[in-house]
Amino acid sequence: TKKRDEGLRIVLIGPPGSGKGTQAPIIKDEYCLCHLSTGDMLRAAIEQGTELGKQVKAITESGSLVPDDTMVSMIKENIAKPECSKGFILDGFPRTVVQAEKLDKMLGEDDKKLDHVLDFSIDDSLLTRRITGRLVHLASGRSYHKEFFPPKVPMTDDVTGEPLIQRPDDNEVVLKKRLATFHANTKPVLNYYKHTGILSTIDASQSASFISNTIKAIFLSTFHFPQSFNVFS
Ligand code: AP5
């Protein structure tokens, strides 16, 4: 096995609306990691009208899962990019046990394939309000909430001034299907990581700032200086 001595590798797992996409940019900035959101990538492909976009539009809008092979190739291609060589956040992947197994294979010979798997745990009943009130900036993946995190100007992205949209899958009917898909296909992924010692469960019903602090505390409690780190250099 190969010793890996730098860069955090993090996986975020949680139901729709649990706050993965809210926390990922915060973690990314704090730890200089690349953020790979499979949902954002699929929405970008749909927006650009690519062949992949045409194939996945109906699947994502109905709340089902895109086939494993498509998602595995997408992640493989993105993880190999230079900007991800110093660590990454996987947001929305792996979502099935097959995807988790293929991710392990992809990360190859390293002694420690992943550093943290964060389980965003929250009761389904709290998610409807979060999902139906969400507004997103498609180009960046930034998300707001009509009530909880309103943009400074209504329906406008704070950073670019571009319009915000509501995702086509963010309605009560599709949310039910997305939750059922989560419980059937993604919950077993938590079991897959249970015995690895890297799984931490977070109470995702708390405020966003509380959750950010919890995540920082988890990382701090297990932080090891890279081998190349030398305080005297
Ligand atoms: P994806 O985009 O990954 O959707 P999802 O998993 O359903 O997750 P969401 O983006 O809905 O939730 P989130 O946890 O990021 O919530 P957020 O932080 O925005 O996937 C979409 C589709 O793509 C899937 O259905 C599937 O078809 C396909 N797909 C993607 N990956 C795939 C894969 N690997 N395999 C197969 N298919 C795949 O928060 C939600 C709202 O709540 C926001 O408005 C936010 O402002 C607010 N909020 C956040 N935190 C808090 C808080 N603590 N308190 C109050 N409000 C909060």
mmCIF file of C-alpha atoms and ligand atoms in Angstrom:
data_model
loop_
_atom_site.group_PDB
_atom_site.id
_atom_site.type_symbol
_atom_site.label_atom_id
_atom_site.label_comp_id
_atom_site.label_asym_id
_atom_site.label_seq_id
_atom_site.Cartn_x
_atom_site.Cartn_y
_atom_site.Cartn_z
ATOM 1 C CA THR A 1 0.000 0.000 0.000
ATOM 2 C CA LYS A 2 0.972 3.606 -0.644
ATOM 3 C CA LYS A 3 1.174 6.167 2.194
ATOM 4 C CA ARG A 4 -0.989 9.213 1.533
ATOM 5 C CA ASP A 5 0.239 12.181 3.511
ATOM 6 C CA GLU A 6 -1.847 15.178 2.550
ATOM 7 C CA GLY A 7 -5.273 16.451 1.630
ATOM 8 C CA LEU A 8 -8.558 15.587 3.277
ATOM 9 C CA ARG A 9 -10.931 13.295 1.425
ATOM 10 C CA ILE A 10 -14.478 13.706 2.620
ATOM 11 C CA VAL A 11 -17.818 12.141 1.732
ATOM 12 C CA LEU A 12 -21.145 13.800 2.651
ATOM 13 C CA ILE A 13 -24.186 11.535 2.921
ATOM 14 C CA GLY A 14 -27.685 12.694 3.788
ATOM 15 C CA PRO A 15 -31.234 12.934 2.500
ATOM 16 C CA PRO A 16 -32.373 15.756 0.190
ATOM 17 C CA GLY A 17 -32.408 19.037 2.104
ATOM 18 C CA SER A 18 -30.195 17.834 4.950
ATOM 19 C CA GLY A 19 -27.645 20.589 4.246
ATOM 20 C CA LYS A 20 -24.870 18.847 2.268
ATOM 21 C CA GLY A 21 -24.821 21.562 -0.397
ATOM 22 C CA THR A 22 -24.900 24.276 2.282
ATOM 23 C CA GLN A 23 -21.936 22.904 4.264
ATOM 24 C CA ALA A 24 -19.764 21.769 1.329
ATOM 25 C CA PRO A 25 -18.709 25.289 0.164
ATOM 26 C CA ILE A 26 -17.860 26.218 3.785
ATOM 27 C CA ILE A 27 -15.652 23.120 4.205
ATOM 28 C CA LYS A 28 -14.152 23.694 0.752
ATOM 29 C CA ASP A 29 -13.041 27.249 1.629
ATOM 30 C CA GLU A 30 -11.800 26.356 5.088
ATOM 31 C CA TYR A 31 -9.693 23.351 4.006
ATOM 32 C CA CYS A 32 -8.875 24.299 0.359
ATOM 33 C CA LEU A 33 -10.509 21.211 -1.123
ATOM 34 C CA CYS A 34 -12.328 20.690 -4.393
ATOM 35 C CA HIS A 35 -16.090 20.260 -4.152
ATOM 36 C CA LEU A 36 -17.592 17.575 -6.378
ATOM 37 C CA SER A 37 -21.380 17.702 -6.302
ATOM 38 C CA THR A 38 -22.864 15.094 -8.621
ATOM 39 C CA GLY A 39 -26.259 16.849 -8.515
ATOM 40 C CA ASP A 40 -24.665 20.149 -9.633
ATOM 41 C CA MET A 41 -22.762 18.374 -12.416
ATOM 42 C CA LEU A 42 -25.922 16.696 -13.689
ATOM 43 C CA ARG A 43 -27.872 19.973 -13.573
ATOM 44 C CA ALA A 44 -25.054 21.711 -15.504
ATOM 45 C CA ALA A 45 -25.201 18.977 -18.177
ATOM 46 C CA ILE A 46 -28.989 19.372 -18.433
ATOM 47 C CA GLU A 47 -28.673 23.173 -18.668
ATOM 48 C CA GLN A 48 -26.029 22.888 -21.421
ATOM 49 C CA GLY A 49 -28.161 20.341 -23.323
ATOM 50 C CA THR A 50 -25.310 17.796 -23.622
ATOM 51 C CA GLU A 51 -25.945 14.152 -24.560
ATOM 52 C CA LEU A 52 -25.592 13.207 -20.868
ATOM 53 C CA GLY A 53 -27.977 16.025 -19.922
ATOM 54 C CA LYS A 54 -30.631 14.671 -22.304
ATOM 55 C CA GLN A 55 -30.224 11.167 -20.868
ATOM 56 C CA VAL A 56 -30.560 12.176 -17.212
ATOM 57 C CA LYS A 57 -33.147 14.995 -17.299
ATOM 58 C CA ALA A 58 -36.235 12.809 -16.777
ATOM 59 C CA ILE A 59 -34.450 10.600 -14.211
ATOM 60 C CA THR A 60 -33.369 13.475 -11.941
ATOM 61 C CA GLU A 61 -36.679 15.296 -12.280
ATOM 62 C CA SER A 62 -38.562 12.190 -11.141
ATOM 63 C CA GLY A 63 -36.304 11.591 -8.114
ATOM 64 C CA SER A 64 -34.809 8.276 -9.307
ATOM 65 C CA LEU A 65 -31.104 7.485 -9.504
ATOM 66 C CA VAL A 66 -28.914 7.867 -12.573
ATOM 67 C CA PRO A 67 -27.207 4.494 -13.417
ATOM 68 C CA ASP A 68 -24.128 3.657 -11.317
ATOM 69 C CA ASP A 69 -21.752 3.381 -14.301
ATOM 70 C CA THR A 70 -22.570 6.901 -15.480
ATOM 71 C CA MET A 71 -21.956 8.337 -12.023
ATOM 72 C CA VAL A 72 -18.774 6.344 -11.392
ATOM 73 C CA SER A 73 -17.204 7.561 -14.677
ATOM 74 C CA MET A 74 -18.209 11.136 -13.847
ATOM 75 C CA ILE A 75 -16.481 10.994 -10.447
ATOM 76 C CA LYS A 76 -13.427 9.163 -11.802
ATOM 77 C CA GLU A 77 -12.882 11.867 -14.416
ATOM 78 C CA ASN A 78 -13.281 14.713 -11.907
ATOM 79 C CA ILE A 79 -11.193 13.220 -9.078
ATOM 80 C CA ALA A 80 -8.282 12.910 -11.518
ATOM 81 C CA LYS A 81 -8.226 16.688 -12.143
ATOM 82 C CA PRO A 82 -5.191 18.531 -10.688
ATOM 83 C CA GLU A 83 -7.390 20.784 -8.509
ATOM 84 C CA CYS A 84 -8.593 17.660 -6.667
ATOM 85 C CA SER A 85 -5.120 16.261 -5.994
ATOM 86 C CA LYS A 86 -4.952 18.039 -2.595
ATOM 87 C CA GLY A 87 -8.210 16.558 -1.336
ATOM 88 C CA PHE A 88 -11.893 16.625 -2.188
ATOM 89 C CA ILE A 89 -15.454 16.701 -0.883
ATOM 90 C CA LEU A 90 -17.844 14.234 -2.497
ATOM 91 C CA ASP A 91 -21.367 15.643 -2.175
ATOM 92 C CA GLY A 92 -24.036 13.229 -3.452
ATOM 93 C CA PHE A 93 -21.659 10.339 -4.210
ATOM 94 C CA PRO A 94 -21.532 7.420 -3.386
ATOM 95 C CA ARG A 95 -25.292 6.982 -3.289
ATOM 96 C CA THR A 96 -25.433 3.187 -3.641
ATOM 97 C CA VAL A 97 -23.285 0.397 -2.200
ATOM 98 C CA VAL A 98 -22.048 -0.377 -5.730
ATOM 99 C CA GLN A 99 -20.840 3.242 -6.073
ATOM 100 C CA ALA A 100 -19.088 2.968 -2.673
ATOM 101 C CA GLU A 101 -17.292 -0.226 -3.735
ATOM 102 C CA LYS A 102 -16.214 1.313 -7.038
ATOM 103 C CA LEU A 103 -14.980 4.444 -5.237
ATOM 104 C CA ASP A 104 -12.779 2.261 -3.017
ATOM 105 C CA LYS A 105 -11.315 0.584 -6.099
ATOM 106 C CA MET A 106 -10.792 3.954 -7.773
ATOM 107 C CA LEU A 107 -8.817 5.293 -4.799
ATOM 108 C CA GLY A 108 -6.571 2.311 -5.280
ATOM 109 C CA GLU A 109 -3.537 1.481 -3.244
ATOM 110 C CA ASP A 110 -3.598 4.309 -0.716
ATOM 111 C CA ASP A 111 -3.482 3.153 2.894
ATOM 112 C CA LYS A 112 -6.341 5.477 3.828
ATOM 113 C CA LYS A 113 -8.734 5.925 0.948
ATOM 114 C CA LEU A 114 -11.042 8.404 2.697
ATOM 115 C CA ASP A 115 -10.618 10.498 5.860
ATOM 116 C CA HIS A 116 -14.213 11.248 6.850
ATOM 117 C CA VAL A 117 -17.704 10.131 5.932
ATOM 118 C CA LEU A 118 -20.233 12.585 7.412
ATOM 119 C CA ASP A 119 -23.758 11.282 7.931
ATOM 120 C CA PHE A 120 -26.234 14.217 7.898
ATOM 121 C CA SER A 121 -28.945 12.702 10.056
ATOM 122 C CA ILE A 122 -32.372 14.378 10.136
ATOM 123 C CA ASP A 123 -36.010 13.358 10.388
ATOM 124 C CA ASP A 124 -37.866 13.297 7.035
ATOM 125 C CA SER A 125 -40.630 15.490 8.466
ATOM 126 C CA LEU A 126 -38.270 18.505 8.676
ATOM 127 C CA LEU A 127 -37.241 18.358 5.033
ATOM 128 C CA THR A 128 -40.361 19.484 3.168
ATOM 129 C CA ARG A 129 -40.068 23.084 4.358
ATOM 130 C CA ARG A 130 -36.352 23.203 3.529
ATOM 131 C CA ILE A 131 -36.823 21.770 0.024
ATOM 132 C CA THR A 132 -39.910 23.713 -1.041
ATOM 133 C CA GLY A 133 -38.331 27.002 0.112
ATOM 134 C CA ARG A 134 -34.952 26.445 -1.561
ATOM 135 C CA LEU A 135 -33.668 28.809 -4.261
ATOM 136 C CA VAL A 136 -30.497 27.981 -6.203
ATOM 137 C CA HIS A 137 -27.940 29.752 -8.366
ATOM 138 C CA LEU A 138 -27.385 27.170 -11.080
ATOM 139 C CA ALA A 139 -23.922 28.237 -12.248
ATOM 140 C CA SER A 140 -22.286 28.068 -8.800
ATOM 141 C CA GLY A 141 -24.579 25.633 -6.980
ATOM 142 C CA ARG A 142 -25.076 28.231 -4.188
ATOM 143 C CA SER A 143 -28.338 27.684 -2.382
ATOM 144 C CA TYR A 144 -30.594 30.033 -0.430
ATOM 145 C CA HIS A 145 -33.906 29.627 1.357
ATOM 146 C CA LYS A 146 -36.928 31.919 1.063
ATOM 147 C CA GLU A 147 -37.317 31.913 4.847
ATOM 148 C CA PHE A 148 -34.097 30.616 6.462
ATOM 149 C CA PHE A 149 -31.372 32.149 4.209
ATOM 150 C CA PRO A 150 -33.034 34.730 1.953
ATOM 151 C CA PRO A 151 -30.852 36.414 -0.689
ATOM 152 C CA LYS A 152 -30.192 40.163 -0.171
ATOM 153 C CA VAL A 153 -32.323 40.988 -3.233
ATOM 154 C CA PRO A 154 -35.310 38.658 -3.834
ATOM 155 C CA MET A 155 -34.637 35.882 -6.415
ATOM 156 C CA THR A 156 -31.096 37.219 -7.063
ATOM 157 C CA ASP A 157 -27.699 35.626 -6.324
ATOM 158 C CA ASP A 158 -25.770 37.727 -3.750
ATOM 159 C CA VAL A 159 -22.420 37.231 -5.510
ATOM 160 C CA THR A 160 -23.153 37.531 -9.245
ATOM 161 C CA GLY A 161 -26.516 39.351 -9.294
ATOM 162 C CA GLU A 162 -27.836 36.589 -11.582
ATOM 163 C CA PRO A 163 -31.352 35.165 -11.166
ATOM 164 C CA LEU A 164 -32.113 32.304 -8.750
ATOM 165 C CA ILE A 165 -34.362 29.395 -9.693
ATOM 166 C CA GLN A 166 -36.376 26.678 -7.978
ATOM 167 C CA ARG A 167 -35.177 23.187 -8.922
ATOM 168 C CA PRO A 168 -37.773 21.167 -10.903
ATOM 169 C CA ASP A 169 -37.365 18.288 -8.394
ATOM 170 C CA ASP A 170 -37.972 20.573 -5.382
ATOM 171 C CA ASN A 171 -41.676 19.938 -4.875
ATOM 172 C CA GLU A 172 -43.528 17.778 -2.379
ATOM 173 C CA VAL A 173 -44.399 14.978 -4.826
ATOM 174 C CA VAL A 174 -40.848 14.427 -6.129
ATOM 175 C CA LEU A 175 -39.410 14.914 -2.632
ATOM 176 C CA LYS A 176 -41.393 11.848 -1.464
ATOM 177 C CA LYS A 177 -39.774 9.785 -4.229
ATOM 178 C CA ARG A 178 -36.293 11.195 -3.474
ATOM 179 C CA LEU A 179 -36.691 10.307 0.204
ATOM 180 C CA ALA A 180 -37.838 6.781 -0.640
ATOM 181 C CA THR A 181 -34.822 6.418 -2.952
ATOM 182 C CA PHE A 182 -32.546 7.669 -0.162
ATOM 183 C CA HIS A 183 -33.881 5.164 2.376
ATOM 184 C CA ALA A 184 -33.754 2.227 -0.057
ATOM 185 C CA ASN A 185 -30.433 2.854 -1.817
ATOM 186 C CA THR A 186 -28.302 5.324 0.139
ATOM 187 C CA LYS A 187 -28.955 4.384 3.787
ATOM 188 C CA PRO A 188 -27.151 1.019 3.187
ATOM 189 C CA VAL A 189 -24.042 3.029 2.198
ATOM 190 C CA LEU A 190 -23.813 4.173 5.847
ATOM 191 C CA ASN A 191 -23.630 0.517 6.883
ATOM 192 C CA TYR A 192 -20.860 0.013 4.335
ATOM 193 C CA TYR A 193 -18.740 2.641 6.149
ATOM 194 C CA LYS A 194 -19.814 1.674 9.688
ATOM 195 C CA HIS A 195 -16.783 -0.463 10.455
ATOM 196 C CA THR A 196 -14.155 1.769 8.857
ATOM 197 C CA GLY A 197 -13.828 4.112 11.868
ATOM 198 C CA ILE A 198 -14.270 7.220 9.670
ATOM 199 C CA LEU A 199 -18.064 7.572 9.888
ATOM 200 C CA SER A 200 -19.423 10.463 12.013
ATOM 201 C CA THR A 201 -23.111 11.204 12.477
ATOM 202 C CA ILE A 202 -24.166 14.855 12.620
ATOM 203 C CA ASP A 203 -27.474 16.202 13.889
ATOM 204 C CA ALA A 204 -28.550 17.971 10.686
ATOM 205 C CA SER A 205 -31.683 19.446 12.278
ATOM 206 C CA GLN A 206 -29.498 22.056 14.033
ATOM 207 C CA SER A 207 -28.669 25.504 12.648
ATOM 208 C CA ALA A 208 -26.204 25.743 9.750
ATOM 209 C CA SER A 209 -23.564 27.458 11.932
ATOM 210 C CA PHE A 210 -23.874 24.811 14.647
ATOM 211 C CA ILE A 211 -23.348 22.111 12.007
ATOM 212 C CA SER A 212 -20.271 23.905 10.584
ATOM 213 C CA ASN A 213 -18.754 24.008 14.064
ATOM 214 C CA THR A 214 -19.551 20.337 14.647
ATOM 215 C CA ILE A 215 -17.786 19.405 11.408
ATOM 216 C CA LYS A 216 -14.708 21.471 12.322
ATOM 217 C CA ALA A 217 -14.596 19.736 15.728
ATOM 218 C CA ILE A 218 -14.749 16.307 14.050
ATOM 219 C CA PHE A 219 -11.878 17.185 11.713
ATOM 220 C CA LEU A 220 -9.807 18.664 14.561
ATOM 221 C CA SER A 221 -10.270 15.667 16.811
ATOM 222 C CA THR A 222 -8.741 13.376 14.192
ATOM 223 C CA PHE A 223 -6.293 15.740 12.506
ATOM 224 C CA HIS A 224 -2.810 14.363 11.833
ATOM 225 C CA PHE A 225 -0.066 16.587 10.506
ATOM 226 C CA PRO A 226 1.124 15.444 7.101
ATOM 227 C CA GLN A 227 4.428 13.575 7.187
ATOM 228 C CA SER A 228 6.062 16.342 5.179
ATOM 229 C CA PHE A 229 4.989 18.959 7.744
ATOM 230 C CA ASN A 230 7.989 20.332 9.636
ATOM 231 C CA VAL A 231 7.543 23.067 12.258
ATOM 232 C CA PHE A 232 11.202 24.110 11.912
ATOM 233 C CA SER A 233 11.223 24.627 8.158
HETATM 234 P P1 AP5 B 1 -28.605 16.205 -5.546
HETATM 235 O O1 AP5 B 1 -28.478 17.530 -6.157
HETATM 236 O O2 AP5 B 1 -27.409 15.581 -4.900
HETATM 237 O O3 AP5 B 1 -29.838 16.289 -4.541
HETATM 238 P P2 AP5 B 1 -30.082 15.684 -3.078
HETATM 239 O O4 AP5 B 1 -29.172 14.627 -2.584
HETATM 240 O O5 AP5 B 1 -31.522 15.358 -3.086
HETATM 241 O O6 AP5 B 1 -29.629 16.797 -2.160
HETATM 242 P P3 AP5 B 1 -30.120 18.268 -2.135
HETATM 243 O O7 AP5 B 1 -29.263 19.101 -3.020
HETATM 244 O O8 AP5 B 1 -31.603 18.323 -2.375
HETATM 245 O O9 AP5 B 1 -29.942 18.583 -0.598
HETATM 246 P P4 AP5 B 1 -28.760 19.204 0.250
HETATM 247 O O10 AP5 B 1 -28.478 18.259 1.374
HETATM 248 O O11 AP5 B 1 -27.598 19.638 -0.589
HETATM 249 O O12 AP5 B 1 -29.527 20.470 0.835
HETATM 250 P P5 AP5 B 1 -29.140 22.025 0.889
HETATM 251 O O13 AP5 B 1 -27.833 22.238 1.585
HETATM 252 O O14 AP5 B 1 -29.286 22.693 -0.445
HETATM 253 O O15 AP5 B 1 -29.147 15.151 -6.615
HETATM 254 C C1 AP5 B 1 -30.215 15.438 -7.485
HETATM 255 C C2 AP5 B 1 -30.543 14.223 -8.356
HETATM 256 O O16 AP5 B 1 -29.389 13.857 -9.168
HETATM 257 C C3 AP5 B 1 -30.867 12.921 -7.603
HETATM 258 O O17 AP5 B 1 -32.226 12.864 -7.232
HETATM 259 C C4 AP5 B 1 -30.480 11.855 -8.646
HETATM 260 O O18 AP5 B 1 -31.473 11.706 -9.615
HETATM 261 C C5 AP5 B 1 -29.257 12.436 -9.317
HETATM 262 N N1 AP5 B 1 -27.983 12.013 -8.690
HETATM 263 C C6 AP5 B 1 -27.072 12.822 -8.046
HETATM 264 N N2 AP5 B 1 -26.036 12.101 -7.601
HETATM 265 C C7 AP5 B 1 -26.270 10.819 -7.963
HETATM 266 C C8 AP5 B 1 -25.557 9.592 -7.761
HETATM 267 N N3 AP5 B 1 -24.376 9.541 -7.108
HETATM 268 N N4 AP5 B 1 -26.100 8.450 -8.266
HETATM 269 C C9 AP5 B 1 -27.268 8.474 -8.945
HETATM 270 N N5 AP5 B 1 -27.999 9.588 -9.166
HETATM 271 C C10 AP5 B 1 -27.506 10.752 -8.687
HETATM 272 O O19 AP5 B 1 -30.311 22.548 1.855
HETATM 273 C C11 AP5 B 1 -31.667 22.526 1.462
HETATM 274 C C12 AP5 B 1 -32.367 23.835 1.886
HETATM 275 O O20 AP5 B 1 -32.363 23.941 3.306
HETATM 276 C C13 AP5 B 1 -31.666 25.080 1.340
HETATM 277 O O21 AP5 B 1 -32.624 26.014 0.967
HETATM 278 C C14 AP5 B 1 -30.834 25.578 2.530
HETATM 279 O O22 AP5 B 1 -30.698 26.967 2.479
HETATM 280 C C15 AP5 B 1 -31.667 25.115 3.735
HETATM 281 N N6 AP5 B 1 -30.818 24.694 4.863
HETATM 282 C C16 AP5 B 1 -29.615 24.037 4.793
HETATM 283 N N7 AP5 B 1 -29.142 23.799 6.031
HETATM 284 C C17 AP5 B 1 -30.067 24.283 6.906
HETATM 285 C C18 AP5 B 1 -30.164 24.322 8.334
HETATM 286 N N8 AP5 B 1 -29.214 23.789 9.113
HETATM 287 N N9 AP5 B 1 -31.269 24.885 8.884
HETATM 288 C C19 AP5 B 1 -32.254 25.414 8.086
HETATM 289 N N10 AP5 B 1 -32.216 25.414 6.738
HETATM 290 C C20 AP5 B 1 -31.144 24.847 6.147
#
